[in-house]
Structures are given as structure tokens and as C-alpha cells.
PDB file of C-alpha atoms in Angstrom:
ATOM      1  CA  MET A  64      -1.703-102.390 -76.702  1.00  0.00           C
ATOM      2  CA  LEU A  65      -0.341 -99.718 -78.894  1.00  0.00           C
ATOM      3  CA  GLY A  66      -3.418 -97.591 -78.059  1.00  0.00           C
ATOM      4  CA  ARG A  67      -2.745 -97.858 -74.371  1.00  0.00           C
ATOM      5  CA  LEU A  68       0.883 -97.040 -74.871  1.00  0.00           C
ATOM      6  CA  GLU A  69      -0.127 -93.995 -76.876  1.00  0.00           C
ATOM      7  CA  GLU A  70      -2.504 -92.924 -74.128  1.00  0.00           C
ATOM      8  CA  LYS A  71       0.198 -93.276 -71.526  1.00  0.00           C
ATOM      9  CA  VAL A  72       2.660 -91.329 -73.669  1.00  0.00           C
ATOM     10  CA  ASP A  73       0.019 -88.632 -74.239  1.00  0.00           C
ATOM     11  CA  GLY A  74      -0.678 -88.569 -70.458  1.00  0.00           C
ATOM     12  CA  VAL A  75       3.018 -88.288 -69.733  1.00  0.00           C
ATOM     13  CA  GLY A  76       3.312 -85.549 -72.379  1.00  0.00           C
ATOM     14  CA  LYS A  77       0.404 -83.631 -70.843  1.00  0.00           C
ATOM     15  CA  ARG A  78       1.985 -83.971 -67.424  1.00  0.00           C
ATOM     16  CA  LEU A  79       5.318 -82.797 -68.790  1.00  0.00           C
ATOM     17  CA  ASP A  80       3.576 -79.825 -70.435  1.00  0.00           C
ATOM     18  CA  ARG A  81       1.816 -79.014 -67.157  1.00  0.00           C
ATOM     19  CA  PHE A  82       5.085 -79.350 -65.182  1.00  0.00           C
ATOM     20  CA  GLN A  83       6.802 -77.166 -67.759  1.00  0.00           C
ATOM     21  CA  ARG A  84       4.062 -74.491 -67.451  1.00  0.00           C
ATOM     22  CA  GLU A  85       4.262 -74.668 -63.682  1.00  0.00           C
ATOM     23  CA  PHE A  86       8.058 -74.511 -63.813  1.00  0.00           C
ATOM     24  CA  THR A  87       7.906 -71.539 -66.196  1.00  0.00           C
ATOM     25  CA  GLU A  88       5.324 -69.853 -63.940  1.00  0.00           C
ATOM     26  CA  GLU A  89       7.536 -70.462 -60.893  1.00  0.00           C
ATOM     27  CA  ARG A  90      10.597 -69.098 -62.732  1.00  0.00           C
ATOM     28  CA  ARG A  91       8.661 -65.992 -63.802  1.00  0.00           C
ATOM     29  CA  SER A  92       7.295 -65.492 -60.270  1.00  0.00           C
ATOM     30  CA  SER A  93      10.745 -66.025 -58.771  1.00  0.00           C
ATOM     31  CA  SER A  94      12.271 -63.590 -61.252  1.00  0.00           C
ATOM     32  CA  GLU A  95       9.658 -60.931 -60.394  1.00  0.00           C
ATOM     33  CA  SER A  96      10.242 -61.486 -56.690  1.00  0.00           C
ATOM     34  CA  ARG A  97      14.005 -61.128 -57.111  1.00  0.00           C
ATOM     35  CA  HIS A  98      13.446 -58.027 -59.251  1.00  0.00           C
ATOM     36  CA  ARG A  99      11.288 -56.412 -56.514  1.00  0.00           C
ATOM     37  CA  LEU A 100      13.842 -57.427 -53.883  1.00  0.00           C
ATOM     38  CA  HIS A 101      16.669 -55.826 -55.904  1.00  0.00           C
ATOM     39  CA  GLU A 102      14.602 -52.663 -56.357  1.00  0.00           C
ATOM     40  CA  ARG A 103      14.056 -52.433 -52.609  1.00  0.00           C
ATOM     41  CA  ILE A 104      17.747 -53.051 -51.924  1.00  0.00           C
ATOM     42  CA  ASP A 105      18.712 -50.421 -54.503  1.00  0.00           C
ATOM     43  CA  GLU A 106      16.272 -47.990 -52.845  1.00  0.00           C
ATOM     44  CA  GLN A 107      17.842 -48.430 -49.380  1.00  0.00           C
ATOM     45  CA  PRO A 108      20.912 -46.168 -49.910  1.00  0.00           C
ATOM     46  CA  HIS A 109      18.588 -43.352 -50.990  1.00  0.00           C
ATOM     47  CA  ARG A 110      16.359 -43.866 -47.943  1.00  0.00           C
ATOM     48  CA  ILE A 111      19.387 -44.041 -45.632  1.00  0.00           C
ATOM     49  CA  GLY A 112      20.724 -40.834 -47.181  1.00  0.00           C
ATOM     50  CA  GLU A 113      17.404 -39.093 -46.590  1.00  0.00           C
ATOM     51  CA  ALA A 114      17.347 -40.340 -43.001  1.00  0.00           C
ATOM     52  CA  GLU A 115      20.884 -39.029 -42.463  1.00  0.00           C
ATOM     53  CA  LYS A 116      19.851 -35.632 -43.854  1.00  0.00           C
ATOM     54  CA  THR A 117      16.876 -35.588 -41.496  1.00  0.00           C
ATOM     55  CA  VAL A 118      19.071 -36.473 -38.516  1.00  0.00           C
ATOM     56  CA  VAL A 119      21.603 -33.786 -39.455  1.00  0.00           C
ATOM     57  CA  ALA A 120      18.822 -31.196 -39.845  1.00  0.00           C
ATOM     58  CA  ALA A 121      17.298 -32.192 -36.506  1.00  0.00           C
ATOM     59  CA  GLY A 122      20.719 -31.905 -34.854  1.00  0.00           C
ATOM     60  CA  ALA A 123      21.225 -28.460 -36.360  1.00  0.00           C
ATOM     61  CA  ILE A 124      17.811 -27.338 -35.137  1.00  0.00           C
ATOM     62  CA  ALA A 125      18.523 -28.672 -31.654  1.00  0.00           C
ATOM     63  CA  ALA A 126      21.887 -26.872 -31.599  1.00  0.00           C
ATOM     64  CA  GLN A 127      20.209 -23.672 -32.768  1.00  0.00           C
ATOM     65  CA  GLN A 128      17.604 -23.990 -30.006  1.00  0.00           C
ATOM     66  CA  ARG A 129      20.350 -24.552 -27.424  1.00  0.00           C
ATOM     67  CA  ASP A 130      22.084 -21.387 -28.642  1.00  0.00           C
ATOM     68  CA  VAL A 131      18.838 -19.400 -28.420  1.00  0.00           C
ATOM     69  CA  ILE A 132      18.165 -20.724 -24.911  1.00  0.00           C
ATOM     70  CA  ALA A 133      21.727 -19.872 -23.849  1.00  0.00           C
ATOM     71  CA  ALA A 134      21.340 -16.345 -25.272  1.00  0.00           C
ATOM     72  CA  LEU A 135      17.997 -15.898 -23.485  1.00  0.00           C
ATOM     73  CA  THR A 136      19.499 -17.154 -20.227  1.00  0.00           C
ATOM     74  CA  THR A 137      22.373 -14.702 -20.577  1.00  0.00           C
ATOM     75  CA  THR A 138      19.967 -11.848 -21.353  1.00  0.00           C
ATOM     76  CA  ILE A 139      17.835 -12.714 -18.332  1.00  0.00           C
ATOM     77  CA  ASP A 140      20.867 -12.958 -16.051  1.00  0.00           C
ATOM     78  CA  GLN A 141      22.464  -9.724 -17.268  1.00  0.00           C
ATOM     79  CA  GLU A 142      19.504  -7.457 -17.993  1.00  0.00           C
ATOM     80  CA  ILE A 143      16.273  -8.672 -16.458  1.00  0.00           C
ATOM     81  CA  LYS A 144      17.408 -10.006 -13.061  1.00  0.00           C
ATOM     82  CA  PRO A 145      19.066  -6.714 -12.017  1.00  0.00           C
ATOM     83  CA  THR A 146      15.885  -4.843 -12.976  1.00  0.00           C
ATOM     84  CA  MET A 147      13.755  -7.315 -11.024  1.00  0.00           C
ATOM     85  CA  ASN A 148      16.058  -6.942  -8.024  1.00  0.00           C
ATOM     86  CA  GLN A 149      15.760  -3.144  -8.264  1.00  0.00           C
ATOM     87  CA  VAL A 150      11.959  -3.414  -8.392  1.00  0.00           C
ATOM     88  CA  LYS A 151      12.046  -5.645  -5.317  1.00  0.00           C
ATOM     89  CA  ASP A 152      14.309  -3.141  -3.540  1.00  0.00           C
ATOM     90  CA  ILE A 153      11.999  -0.240  -4.455  1.00  0.00           C
ATOM     91  CA  THR A 154       8.974  -2.225  -3.271  1.00  0.00           C
ATOM     92  CA  ARG A 155      10.732  -3.035  -0.003  1.00  0.00           C
ATOM     93  CA  LEU A 156      11.695   0.642   0.408  1.00  0.00           C
ATOM     94  CA  GLY A 157       8.084   1.702  -0.282  1.00  0.00           C
ATOM     95  CA  LYS A 158       6.741  -0.702   2.328  1.00  0.00           C
ATOM     96  CA  THR A 159       9.329   0.509   4.827  1.00  0.00           C
ATOM     97  CA  ALA A 160       8.437   4.157   4.116  1.00  0.00           C
ATOM     98  CA  ALA A 161       4.718   3.390   4.496  1.00  0.00           C
ATOM     99  CA  LEU A 162       5.413   1.701   7.832  1.00  0.00           C
ATOM    100  CA  ILE A 163       7.492   4.681   9.004  1.00  0.00           C
ATOM    101  CA  PHE A 164       4.800   7.190   7.948  1.00  0.00           C
ATOM    102  CA  ALA A 165       2.084   5.137   9.646  1.00  0.00           C
ATOM    103  CA  SER A 166       4.195   4.992  12.812  1.00  0.00           C
ATOM    104  CA  LEU A 167       4.797   8.745  12.653  1.00  0.00           C
ATOM    105  CA  GLY A 168       1.068   9.308  12.160  1.00  0.00           C
ATOM    106  CA  PHE A 169       0.180   7.231  15.182  1.00  0.00           C
ATOM    107  CA  THR A 170       2.904   8.951  17.204  1.00  0.00           C
ATOM    108  CA  ALA A 171       1.765  12.418  16.120  1.00  0.00           C
ATOM    109  CA  GLY A 172      -1.849  11.551  16.896  1.00  0.00           C
ATOM    110  CA  GLY A 173      -0.913  10.220  20.296  1.00  0.00           C
ATOM    111  CA  MET A 174       1.205  13.279  20.999  1.00  0.00           C
ATOM    112  CA  PHE A 175      -1.639  15.547  19.883  1.00  0.00           C
ATOM    113  CA  ILE A 176      -4.083  13.796  22.205  1.00  0.00           C
ATOM    114  CA  TYR A 177      -1.591  13.910  25.096  1.00  0.00           C
ATOM    115  CA  PHE A 178      -0.719  17.565  24.597  1.00  0.00           C
ATOM    116  CA  SER A 179      -4.349  18.555  24.071  1.00  0.00           C
ATOM    117  CA  GLU A 180      -5.189  17.086  27.454  1.00  0.00           C
ATOM    118  CA  THR A 181      -2.148  18.700  29.066  1.00  0.00           C
ATOM    119  CA  VAL A 182      -1.937  22.022  27.235  1.00  0.00           C
ATOM    120  CA  VAL A 183      -5.658  22.934  27.259  1.00  0.00           C
ATOM    121  CA  PRO A 184      -5.846  23.227  31.086  1.00  0.00           C
ATOM    122  CA  LEU A 185      -2.593  25.248  31.079  1.00  0.00           C
ATOM    123  CA  ILE A 186      -3.915  27.624  28.429  1.00  0.00           C
ATOM    124  CA  ARG A 187      -7.227  27.947  30.340  1.00  0.00           C
ATOM    125  CA  ARG A 188      -5.341  28.808  33.511  1.00  0.00           C
ATOM    126  CA  TRP A 189      -3.113  31.241  31.688  1.00  0.00           C
ATOM    127  CA  LEU A 190      -6.106  32.909  30.042  1.00  0.00           C
ATOM    128  CA  ARG A 191      -8.112  32.519  33.230  1.00  0.00           C
ATOM    129  CA  ILE A 192     -10.939  30.747  31.487  1.00  0.00           C
ATOM    130  CA  GLU A 193     -13.027  28.427  33.625  1.00  0.00           C
TER     131      GLU A 193
END
């Protein structure tokens, strides 16, 4: 009976040793997990700071682009649009002049044809050419 009791005590001892190893392993694993978690939490302020810097830089770039666009709009309104309007006016004037000259050409041609038919017989009579 003493042998069986010893076996049971040894079995209980082995189980206790195994539970202790498992408990130690769990504690070590838990400690590592908490350590990693704390590292990540400690890293968050740095990451948030970097994100804030990025947002501030992006805002500054956007503001700079708005200023450039406003300056370009002002330049276009003050310098380029008047020039474009003058070019349009000159083009319109050129088309009008071309239309007037074409009309004068047709009128002069018509007048020449009319007078040639009217004046030639008068000149022939005056010069007595038949």
C-alpha cells in the first residue's frame, strides 16, 4: 500500500510540476503580450504626432495651391482677358473690313460693267466709230 501511495504522490507531484511549467509558460507569454501591448501604446503618441505633421503639411500645401490659383485667376482677369478681347475686336474689325472691301469690289465691278456698256456706245458716237 505504501508503494501505491508513493506512486500517487509521485503522479500528483508530476502533475503539479506540469501545472507549474504551464503556469510559468502562461505567465511568461502573458508578460510578453503585455510588453508588446505597452510598446504599441507607447508608440501611438509618436504616430499621432507624425500624422498631425502630415495633416498640417497637407493643409499648408493646399493653402499654397489656393493662393497660386487665386494669383493665376487675378493675372488672367487683369492681363490676359483684355488682350484676348482686343484680339477678338481686331479679328471682328478685320472680317468687317474684308466684307466692306469685297462689297466695294463687287460694286466697282458692277459699275465698270454698267459704264462699259453705256459709255462705249457714247464714245463711239462721239468719235464717230461704227
